[in-house]
Coordinates of C-alpha atoms in Angstrom, one line a residue:
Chain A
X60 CA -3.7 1.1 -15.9
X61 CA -3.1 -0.1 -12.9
X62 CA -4.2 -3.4 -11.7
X63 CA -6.2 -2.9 -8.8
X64 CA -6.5 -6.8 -7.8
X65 CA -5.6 -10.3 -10.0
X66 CA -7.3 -13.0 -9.7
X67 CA -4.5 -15.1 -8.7
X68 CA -4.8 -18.5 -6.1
X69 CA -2.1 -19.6 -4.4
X70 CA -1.8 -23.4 -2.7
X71 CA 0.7 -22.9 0.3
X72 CA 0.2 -26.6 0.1
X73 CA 1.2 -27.4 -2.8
X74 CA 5.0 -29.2 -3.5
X75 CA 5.8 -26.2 -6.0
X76 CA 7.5 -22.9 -4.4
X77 CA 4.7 -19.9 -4.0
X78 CA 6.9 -18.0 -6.5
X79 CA 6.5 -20.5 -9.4
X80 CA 2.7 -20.2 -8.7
X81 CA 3.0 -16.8 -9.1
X82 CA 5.1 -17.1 -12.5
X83 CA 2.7 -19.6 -14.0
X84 CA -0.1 -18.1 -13.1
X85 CA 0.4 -14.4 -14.6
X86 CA 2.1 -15.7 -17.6
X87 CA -1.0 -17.5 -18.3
X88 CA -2.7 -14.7 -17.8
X89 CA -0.6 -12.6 -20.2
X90 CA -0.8 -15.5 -22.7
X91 CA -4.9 -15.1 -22.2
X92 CA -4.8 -11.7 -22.9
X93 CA -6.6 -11.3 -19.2
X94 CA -3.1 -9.2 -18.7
X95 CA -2.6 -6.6 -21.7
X96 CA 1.1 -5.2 -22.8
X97 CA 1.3 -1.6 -20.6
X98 CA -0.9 -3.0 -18.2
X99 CA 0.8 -2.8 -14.8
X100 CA 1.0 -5.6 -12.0
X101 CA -0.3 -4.8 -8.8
X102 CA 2.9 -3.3 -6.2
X103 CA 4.9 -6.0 -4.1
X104 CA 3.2 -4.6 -1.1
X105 CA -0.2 -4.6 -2.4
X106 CA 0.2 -8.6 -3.6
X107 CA 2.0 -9.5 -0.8
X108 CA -0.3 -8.0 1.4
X109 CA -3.4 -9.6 -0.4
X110 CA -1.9 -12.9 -0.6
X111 CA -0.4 -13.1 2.7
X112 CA 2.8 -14.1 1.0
X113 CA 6.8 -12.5 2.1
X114 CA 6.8 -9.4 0.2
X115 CA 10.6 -11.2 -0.9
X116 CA 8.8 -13.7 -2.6
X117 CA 6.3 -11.6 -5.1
X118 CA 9.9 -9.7 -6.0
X119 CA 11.4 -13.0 -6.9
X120 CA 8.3 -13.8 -9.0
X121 CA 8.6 -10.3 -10.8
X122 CA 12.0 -10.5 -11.2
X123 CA 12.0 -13.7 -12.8
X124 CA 9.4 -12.8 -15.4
X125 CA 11.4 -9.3 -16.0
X126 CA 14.6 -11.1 -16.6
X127 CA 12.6 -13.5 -19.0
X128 CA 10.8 -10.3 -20.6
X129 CA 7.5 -11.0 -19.7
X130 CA 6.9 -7.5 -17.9
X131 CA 9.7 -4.3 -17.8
X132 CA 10.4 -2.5 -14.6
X133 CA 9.0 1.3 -15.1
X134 CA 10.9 2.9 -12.9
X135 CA 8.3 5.3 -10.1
X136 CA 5.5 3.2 -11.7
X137 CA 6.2 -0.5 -11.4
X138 CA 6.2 -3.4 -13.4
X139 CA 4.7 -3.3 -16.8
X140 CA 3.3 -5.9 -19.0
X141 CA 5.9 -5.8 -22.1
X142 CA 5.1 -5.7 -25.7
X143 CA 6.5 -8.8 -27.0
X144 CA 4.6 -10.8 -24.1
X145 CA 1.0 -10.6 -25.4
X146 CA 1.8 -11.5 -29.5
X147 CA 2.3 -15.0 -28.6
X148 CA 0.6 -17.4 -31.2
X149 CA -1.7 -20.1 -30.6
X150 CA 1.1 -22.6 -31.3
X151 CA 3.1 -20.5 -28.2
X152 CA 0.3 -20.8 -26.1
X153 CA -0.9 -24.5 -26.8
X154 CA 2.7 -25.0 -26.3
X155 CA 2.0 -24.1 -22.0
X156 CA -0.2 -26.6 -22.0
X157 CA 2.2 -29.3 -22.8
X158 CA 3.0 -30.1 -19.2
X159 CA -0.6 -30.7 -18.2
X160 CA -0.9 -33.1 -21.2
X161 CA 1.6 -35.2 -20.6
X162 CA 0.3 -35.1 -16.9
X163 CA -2.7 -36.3 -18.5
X164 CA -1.7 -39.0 -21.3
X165 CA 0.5 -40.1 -17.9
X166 CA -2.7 -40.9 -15.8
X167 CA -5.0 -42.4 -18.9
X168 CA -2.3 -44.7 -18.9
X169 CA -2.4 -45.6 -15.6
X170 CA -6.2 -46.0 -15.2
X171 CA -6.0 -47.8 -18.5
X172 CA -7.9 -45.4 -20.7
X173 CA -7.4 -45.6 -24.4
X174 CA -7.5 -43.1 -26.6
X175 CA -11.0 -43.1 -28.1
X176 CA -12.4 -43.3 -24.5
X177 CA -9.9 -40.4 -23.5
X178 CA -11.1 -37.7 -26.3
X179 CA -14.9 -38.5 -26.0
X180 CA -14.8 -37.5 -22.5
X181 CA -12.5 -34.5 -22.9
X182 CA -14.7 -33.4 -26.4
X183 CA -17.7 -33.8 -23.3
X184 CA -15.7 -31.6 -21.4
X185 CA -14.7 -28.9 -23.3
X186 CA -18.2 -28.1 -24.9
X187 CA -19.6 -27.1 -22.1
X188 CA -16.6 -25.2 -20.9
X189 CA -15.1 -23.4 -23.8
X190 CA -16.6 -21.4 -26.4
Chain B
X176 CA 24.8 -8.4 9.9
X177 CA 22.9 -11.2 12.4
X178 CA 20.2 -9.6 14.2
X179 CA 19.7 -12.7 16.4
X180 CA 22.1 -15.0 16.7
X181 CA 22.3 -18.8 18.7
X182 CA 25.7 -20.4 18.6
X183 CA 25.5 -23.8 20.7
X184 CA 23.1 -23.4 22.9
X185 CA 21.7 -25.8 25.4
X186 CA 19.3 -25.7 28.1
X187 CA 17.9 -28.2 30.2
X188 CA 15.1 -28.4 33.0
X189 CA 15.0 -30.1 36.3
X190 CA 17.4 -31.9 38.4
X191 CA 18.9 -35.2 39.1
X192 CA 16.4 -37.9 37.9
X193 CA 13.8 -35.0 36.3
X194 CA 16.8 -33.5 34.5
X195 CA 15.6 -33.3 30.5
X196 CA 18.3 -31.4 28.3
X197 CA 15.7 -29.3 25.5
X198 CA 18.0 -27.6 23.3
X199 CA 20.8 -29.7 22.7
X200 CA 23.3 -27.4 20.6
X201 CA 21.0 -25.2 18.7
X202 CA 22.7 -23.0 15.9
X203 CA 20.2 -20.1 14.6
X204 CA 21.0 -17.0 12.4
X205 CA 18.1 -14.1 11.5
X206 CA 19.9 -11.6 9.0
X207 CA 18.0 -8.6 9.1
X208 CA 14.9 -8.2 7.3
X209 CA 14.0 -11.2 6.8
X210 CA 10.9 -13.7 8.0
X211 CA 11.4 -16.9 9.5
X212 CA 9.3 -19.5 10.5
X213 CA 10.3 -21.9 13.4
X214 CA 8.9 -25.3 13.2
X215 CA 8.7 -28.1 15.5
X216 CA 6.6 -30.8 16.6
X217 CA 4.8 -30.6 19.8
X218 CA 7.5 -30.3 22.8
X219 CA 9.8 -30.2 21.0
X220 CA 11.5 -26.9 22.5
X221 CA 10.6 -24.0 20.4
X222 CA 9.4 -21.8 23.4
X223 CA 12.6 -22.8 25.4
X224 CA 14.7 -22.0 22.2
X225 CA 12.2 -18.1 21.6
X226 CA 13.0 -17.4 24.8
X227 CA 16.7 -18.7 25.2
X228 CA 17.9 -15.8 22.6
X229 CA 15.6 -13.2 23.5
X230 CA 17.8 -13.9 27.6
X231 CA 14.6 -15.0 29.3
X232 CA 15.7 -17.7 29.8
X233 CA 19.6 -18.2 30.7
X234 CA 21.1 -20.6 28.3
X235 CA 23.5 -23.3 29.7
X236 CA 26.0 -23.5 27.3
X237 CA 26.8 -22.1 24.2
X238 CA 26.4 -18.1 23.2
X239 CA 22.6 -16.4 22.6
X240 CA 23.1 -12.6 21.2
X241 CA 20.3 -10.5 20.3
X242 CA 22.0 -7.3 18.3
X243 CA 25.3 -9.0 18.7
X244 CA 24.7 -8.3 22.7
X245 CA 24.4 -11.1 24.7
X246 CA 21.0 -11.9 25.0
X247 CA 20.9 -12.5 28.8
X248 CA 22.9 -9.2 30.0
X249 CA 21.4 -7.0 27.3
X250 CA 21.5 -3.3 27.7
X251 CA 18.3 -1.1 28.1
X252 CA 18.7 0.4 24.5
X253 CA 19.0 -3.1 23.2
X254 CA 15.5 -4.0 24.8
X255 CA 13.8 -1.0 23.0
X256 CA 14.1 -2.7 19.8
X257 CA 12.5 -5.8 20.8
X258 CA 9.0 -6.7 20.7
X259 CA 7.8 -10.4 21.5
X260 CA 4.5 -12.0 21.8
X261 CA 4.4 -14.8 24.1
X262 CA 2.1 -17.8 23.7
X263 CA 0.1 -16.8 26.2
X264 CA -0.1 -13.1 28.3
X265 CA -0.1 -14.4 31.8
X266 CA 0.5 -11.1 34.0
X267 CA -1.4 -8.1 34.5
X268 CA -4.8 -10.1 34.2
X269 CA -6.7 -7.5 36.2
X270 CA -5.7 -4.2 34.1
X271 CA -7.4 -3.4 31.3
X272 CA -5.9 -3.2 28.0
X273 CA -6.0 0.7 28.3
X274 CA -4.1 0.1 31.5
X275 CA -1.5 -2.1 29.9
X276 CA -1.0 -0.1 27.4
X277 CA 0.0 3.1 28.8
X278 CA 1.7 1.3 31.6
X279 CA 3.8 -0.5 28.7
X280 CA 4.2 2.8 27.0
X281 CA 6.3 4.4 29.8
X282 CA 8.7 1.8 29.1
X283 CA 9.7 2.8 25.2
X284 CA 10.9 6.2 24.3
X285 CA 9.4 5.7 21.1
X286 CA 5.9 4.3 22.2
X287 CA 3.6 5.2 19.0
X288 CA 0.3 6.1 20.4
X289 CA -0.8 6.7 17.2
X290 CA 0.0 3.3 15.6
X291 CA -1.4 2.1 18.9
X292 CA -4.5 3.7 18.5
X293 CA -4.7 2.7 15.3
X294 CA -4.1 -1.5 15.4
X295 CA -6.5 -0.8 18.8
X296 CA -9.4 -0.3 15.6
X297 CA -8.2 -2.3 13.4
X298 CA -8.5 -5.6 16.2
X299 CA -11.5 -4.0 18.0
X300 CA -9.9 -4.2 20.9
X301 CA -11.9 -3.2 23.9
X302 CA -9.8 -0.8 26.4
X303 CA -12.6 -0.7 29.4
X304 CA -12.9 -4.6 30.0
X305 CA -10.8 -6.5 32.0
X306 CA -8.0 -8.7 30.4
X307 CA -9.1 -11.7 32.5
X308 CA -12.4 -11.4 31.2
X309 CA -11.2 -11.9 27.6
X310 CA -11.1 -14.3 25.2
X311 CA -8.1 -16.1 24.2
X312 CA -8.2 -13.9 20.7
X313 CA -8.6 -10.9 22.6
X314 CA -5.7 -11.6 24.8
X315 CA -3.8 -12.4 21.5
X316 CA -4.5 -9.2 20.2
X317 CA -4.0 -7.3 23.3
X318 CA -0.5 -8.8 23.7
X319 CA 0.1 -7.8 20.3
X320 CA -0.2 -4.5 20.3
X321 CA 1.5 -4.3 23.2
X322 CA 4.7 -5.7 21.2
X323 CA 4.5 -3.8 18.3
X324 CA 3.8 -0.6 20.0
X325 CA 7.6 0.9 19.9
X326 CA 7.8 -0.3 16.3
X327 CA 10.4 -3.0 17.7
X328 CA 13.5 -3.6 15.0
X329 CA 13.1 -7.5 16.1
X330 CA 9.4 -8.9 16.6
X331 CA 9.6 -12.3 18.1
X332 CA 6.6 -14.2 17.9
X333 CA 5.4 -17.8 20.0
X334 CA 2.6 -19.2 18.0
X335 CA 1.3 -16.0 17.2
X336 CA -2.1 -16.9 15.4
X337 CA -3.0 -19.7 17.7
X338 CA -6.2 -18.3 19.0
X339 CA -7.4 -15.7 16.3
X340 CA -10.1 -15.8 13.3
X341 CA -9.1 -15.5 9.7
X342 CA -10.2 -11.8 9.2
X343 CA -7.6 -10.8 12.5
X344 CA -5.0 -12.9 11.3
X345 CA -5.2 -10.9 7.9
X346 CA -5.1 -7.9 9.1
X347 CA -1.9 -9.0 11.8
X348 CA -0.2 -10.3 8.9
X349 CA -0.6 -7.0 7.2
X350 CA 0.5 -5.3 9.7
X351 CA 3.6 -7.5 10.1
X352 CA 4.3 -7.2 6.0
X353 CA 3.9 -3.8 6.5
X354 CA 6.5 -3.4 9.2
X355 CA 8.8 -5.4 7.1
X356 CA 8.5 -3.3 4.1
X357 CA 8.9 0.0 5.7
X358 CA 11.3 -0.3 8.8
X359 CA 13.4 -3.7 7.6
X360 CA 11.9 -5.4 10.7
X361 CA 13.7 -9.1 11.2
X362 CA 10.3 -11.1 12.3
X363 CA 10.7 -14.6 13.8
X364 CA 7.9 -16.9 14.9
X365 CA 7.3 -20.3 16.2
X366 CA 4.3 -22.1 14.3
X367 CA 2.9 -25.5 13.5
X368 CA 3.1 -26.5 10.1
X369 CA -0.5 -26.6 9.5
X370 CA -1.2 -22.8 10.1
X371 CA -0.8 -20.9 6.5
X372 CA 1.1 -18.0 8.3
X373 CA 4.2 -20.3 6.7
X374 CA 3.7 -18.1 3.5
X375 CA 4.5 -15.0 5.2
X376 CA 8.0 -16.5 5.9
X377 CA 10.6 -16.8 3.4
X378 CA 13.1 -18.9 5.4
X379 CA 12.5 -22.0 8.0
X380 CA 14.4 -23.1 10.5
X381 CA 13.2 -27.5 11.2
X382 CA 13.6 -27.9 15.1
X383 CA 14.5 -31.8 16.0
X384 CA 15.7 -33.5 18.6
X385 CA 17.3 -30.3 20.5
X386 CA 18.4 -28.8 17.0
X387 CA 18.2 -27.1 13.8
X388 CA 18.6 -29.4 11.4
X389 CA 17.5 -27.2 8.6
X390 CA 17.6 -23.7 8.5
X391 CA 17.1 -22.5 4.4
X392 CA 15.0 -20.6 1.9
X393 CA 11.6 -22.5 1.7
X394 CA 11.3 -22.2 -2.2
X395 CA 15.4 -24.1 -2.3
X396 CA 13.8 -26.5 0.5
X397 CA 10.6 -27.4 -1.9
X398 CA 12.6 -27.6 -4.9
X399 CA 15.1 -29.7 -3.8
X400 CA 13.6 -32.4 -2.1
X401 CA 10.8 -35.0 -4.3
X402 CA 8.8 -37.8 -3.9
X403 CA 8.7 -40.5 -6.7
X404 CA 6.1 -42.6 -6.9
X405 CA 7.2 -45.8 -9.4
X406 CA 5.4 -48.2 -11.1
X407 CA 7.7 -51.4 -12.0
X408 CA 6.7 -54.4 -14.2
X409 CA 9.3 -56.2 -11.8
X410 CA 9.6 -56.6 -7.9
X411 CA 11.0 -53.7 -6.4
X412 CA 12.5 -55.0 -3.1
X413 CA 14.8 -57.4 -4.9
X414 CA 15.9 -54.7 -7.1
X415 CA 16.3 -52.6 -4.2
X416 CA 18.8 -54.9 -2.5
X417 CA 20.7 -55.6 -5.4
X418 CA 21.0 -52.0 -5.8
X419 CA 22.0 -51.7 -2.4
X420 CA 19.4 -48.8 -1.4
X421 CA 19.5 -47.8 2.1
X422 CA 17.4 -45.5 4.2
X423 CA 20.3 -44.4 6.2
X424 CA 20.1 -41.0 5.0
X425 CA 18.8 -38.3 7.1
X426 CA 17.0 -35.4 5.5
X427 CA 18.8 -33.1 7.2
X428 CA 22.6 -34.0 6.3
X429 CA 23.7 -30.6 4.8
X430 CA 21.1 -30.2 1.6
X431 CA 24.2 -28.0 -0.1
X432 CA 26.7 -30.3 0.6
X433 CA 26.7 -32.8 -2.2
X434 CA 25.2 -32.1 -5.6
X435 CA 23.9 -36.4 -6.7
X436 CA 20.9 -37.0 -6.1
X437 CA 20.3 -38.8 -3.0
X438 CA 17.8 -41.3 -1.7
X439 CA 16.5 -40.1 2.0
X440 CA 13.4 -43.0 2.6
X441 CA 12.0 -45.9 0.2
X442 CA 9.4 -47.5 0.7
X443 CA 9.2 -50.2 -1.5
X444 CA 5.9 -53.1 -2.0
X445 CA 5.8 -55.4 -4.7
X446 CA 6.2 -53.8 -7.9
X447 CA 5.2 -50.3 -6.6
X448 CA 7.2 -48.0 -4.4
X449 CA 8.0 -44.7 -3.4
X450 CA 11.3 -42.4 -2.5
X451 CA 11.6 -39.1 -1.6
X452 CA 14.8 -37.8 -2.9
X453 CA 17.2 -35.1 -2.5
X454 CA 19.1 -33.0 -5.2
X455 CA 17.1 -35.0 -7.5
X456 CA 17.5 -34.4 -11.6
X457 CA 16.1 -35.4 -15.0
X458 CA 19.5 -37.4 -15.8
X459 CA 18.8 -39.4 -12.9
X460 CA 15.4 -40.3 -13.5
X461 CA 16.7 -41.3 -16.8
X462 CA 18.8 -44.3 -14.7
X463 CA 16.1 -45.1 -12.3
X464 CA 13.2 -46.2 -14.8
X465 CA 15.6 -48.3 -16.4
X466 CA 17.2 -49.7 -13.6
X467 CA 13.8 -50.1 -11.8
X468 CA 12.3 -51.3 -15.2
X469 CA 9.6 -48.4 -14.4
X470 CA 7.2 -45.7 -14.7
X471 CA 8.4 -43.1 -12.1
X472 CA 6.1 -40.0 -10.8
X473 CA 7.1 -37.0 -9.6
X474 CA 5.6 -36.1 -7.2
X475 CA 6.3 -32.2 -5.4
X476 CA 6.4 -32.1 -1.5
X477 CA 4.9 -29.5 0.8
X478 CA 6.6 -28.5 3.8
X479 CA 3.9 -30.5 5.7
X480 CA 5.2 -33.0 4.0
X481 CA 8.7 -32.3 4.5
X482 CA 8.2 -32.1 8.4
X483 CA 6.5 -35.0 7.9
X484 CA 9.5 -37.0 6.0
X485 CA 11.6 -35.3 8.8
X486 CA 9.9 -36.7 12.2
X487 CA 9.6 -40.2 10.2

């Protein structure tokens, strides 16, 4: 099917290039099973239009993640979510998260949070959050 | 092929004691198709520069081509594949849009009355009131409408969303993505850095001083170009000096041409600091927190703060 909208948010003023924004976003998506394999991303036009983004910037996003397997080019019908992409394990997928949590373990540092303090709060956190 | 060209180019204003040179060597290049953003700080010449290569204005020195004619003796045909929205439309105040429009329209063999009827709905423009009676939004939209009305193969644009609301500017942009997508068209605009059209472009051009002194791919731009934030257990100005840190580097000295990592500004107090670097890499973070004896932070930069790094 054809994805009529994603729910994706872009920070123009964010440090990190629009395109990686895109990238991160939809493989997280994928990895959430939000995006399913033969599920189709929305046209260049139609994202580029919708995120007021250079339509050469959503190809370089989709070109990156068809070069890296994520989603295959179907040719007359766009870019499709590929097999492989959705069968990642929860080790694969924790694995995304790495960046944030060293991000995190970073900052705790900084503010001089130790660990016991550190989970407590994120435990907090998560309970009401996640199922 | 260069669908707009500056090689050079000068101009300056007044005479004797009033003379102020604006564009002092300016070297531009829009490859068709593509979206470029031109940003400068207040005054700093971006008009004078639009309308320098478009041959409004006569350029002192150096060569302006539009189409690879020269910009200020261009032919008619040349003409009919420009459109350009000017900061502000100043003439024909007591038409009405209507007016305008057709009186416009016998100037372009390929004047699209549908397309023109069509943006005329989508802005809600109203054809029976007079122009000077508008609003500044209304103006904006009138003026363009009246540029993109010939479906113009170069759409030069001066601050373009200034004056209108966020649901007009969506549907301009569209219109402009649109025109991109279908025809090729080569859009160029003049903007301040804190208006979100920057996302439409793909490339920047950084107007200083009388010149470019970027023009690049904004995604090469953001990635190339840090700000480290370190945390030493030492004082960082003595380290500094005996590393011999300088803050002699401009920005702007060719990002391509040298592939270290280069320090551009430090700004170093006590035992915390922070540096915005170019060509920056892992390896070399590996040498800084041990020569600095520190936790270092990466830190990305926007292209606010880029510009901001820039007119430092």
């Amino acid at each position: 099917m054809q994805h009529s909208s994603l729910l994706l948010q872009l920070s123009p003023s964010s440090g990190e290039p629009i395109y990686r924004q895109l990238i991160e976003q939809i493989k997280r998506m994928i990895a959430s099973g939000q995006l399913n394999a033969g599920d189709y991303l929305p046209s260049v036009r139609q994202l580029a239009v919708e995120l007021e983004v250079n339509p050469m910037t959503i190809s370089k996003a989709y070109g990156f993640l068809e070069s890296h397997g994520d989603v295959s080019r179907i040719r007359g019908k766009g870019m499709m979510i590929a097999e492989l992409a959705h069968e990642e394990n929860v080790a694969a997928r924790l694995q995304k998260l790495s960046p944030l949590a060293e991000i995190l373990v970073q900052q705790c540092q900084q503010l001089g949070l130790n660990k016991q303090q550190t989970l407590e709060w994120l435990t907090h956190k998560l309970e009401k959050e996640l199922k | 092929m260069n669908i707009l060209s500056l090689q050079n180019v000068h101009k300056a204003y007044g005479k004797f004691s009033q003379h102020k040179e604006v564009l002092k060597g300016v070297d531009l290049e829009l490859k068709q198709g593509s979206v470029m953003g031109l940003i400068g700080a207040n005054g700093s010449g971006k008009t004078t520069l639009l309308k320098t290569a478009l041959g409004l204005l006569k350029a002192d020195q150096g060569q302006a081509q539009v189409f690879s004619e020269n910009s200020w003796n261009m032919s008619a045909d040349c003409k009919q594949k420009l459109g350009y929205v000017a900061q502000k439309l100043d003439c024909f105040q007591w038409m009405t849009p209507k007016q305008l429009f057709d009186y416009t329209g016998a100037f372009y063999q390929n004047w699209d009355k549908n397309k023109v009827a069509d943006l005329i709905k989508k802005m809600d423009v109203d054809l029976k009131q007079k122009i000077s009676n508008m609003s500044e939004g209304q103006c904006q939209h009138v003026s363009i409408i009246q540029a993109l009305g010939h479906s113009p193969e170069l759409i030069v644009l001066d601050e373009p969303v200034a004056s209108l609301d966020p649901a007009a500017r969506r549907s301009f942009v569209k219109e402009l993505i649109d025109m991109n997508l279908d025809n090729q068209t080569s859009i160029l605009f003049s903007t301040h850095i804190t208006s979100d059209l920057e996302r439409v472009a793909a490339e920047v051009a950084f107007l200083k001083s009388g010149k470019i002194c970027y023009q690049g791919n904004i995604d090469d731009l953001k990635e190339n170009v840090v700000r480290l934030l370190i945390k030493s257990t030492q004082s960082l100005p003595e380290i500094a000096t005996s590393l011999e840190l300088t803050n002699s580097l401009a920005l702007t000295d060719s990002l391509e041409r040298t592939k270290n990592p280069e320090v551009i500004h430090h700004d170093f107090k006590g035992q915390h600091g922070r540096m915005t670097v170019k060509n920056f890499d892992a390896h070399q973070m590996v040498m800084w927190q041990k020569e600095f004896n520190a936790e270092i932070t990466v830190e990305a930069l926007s292209l606010e703060d880029i510009f901001l790094e820039l007119n430092a």
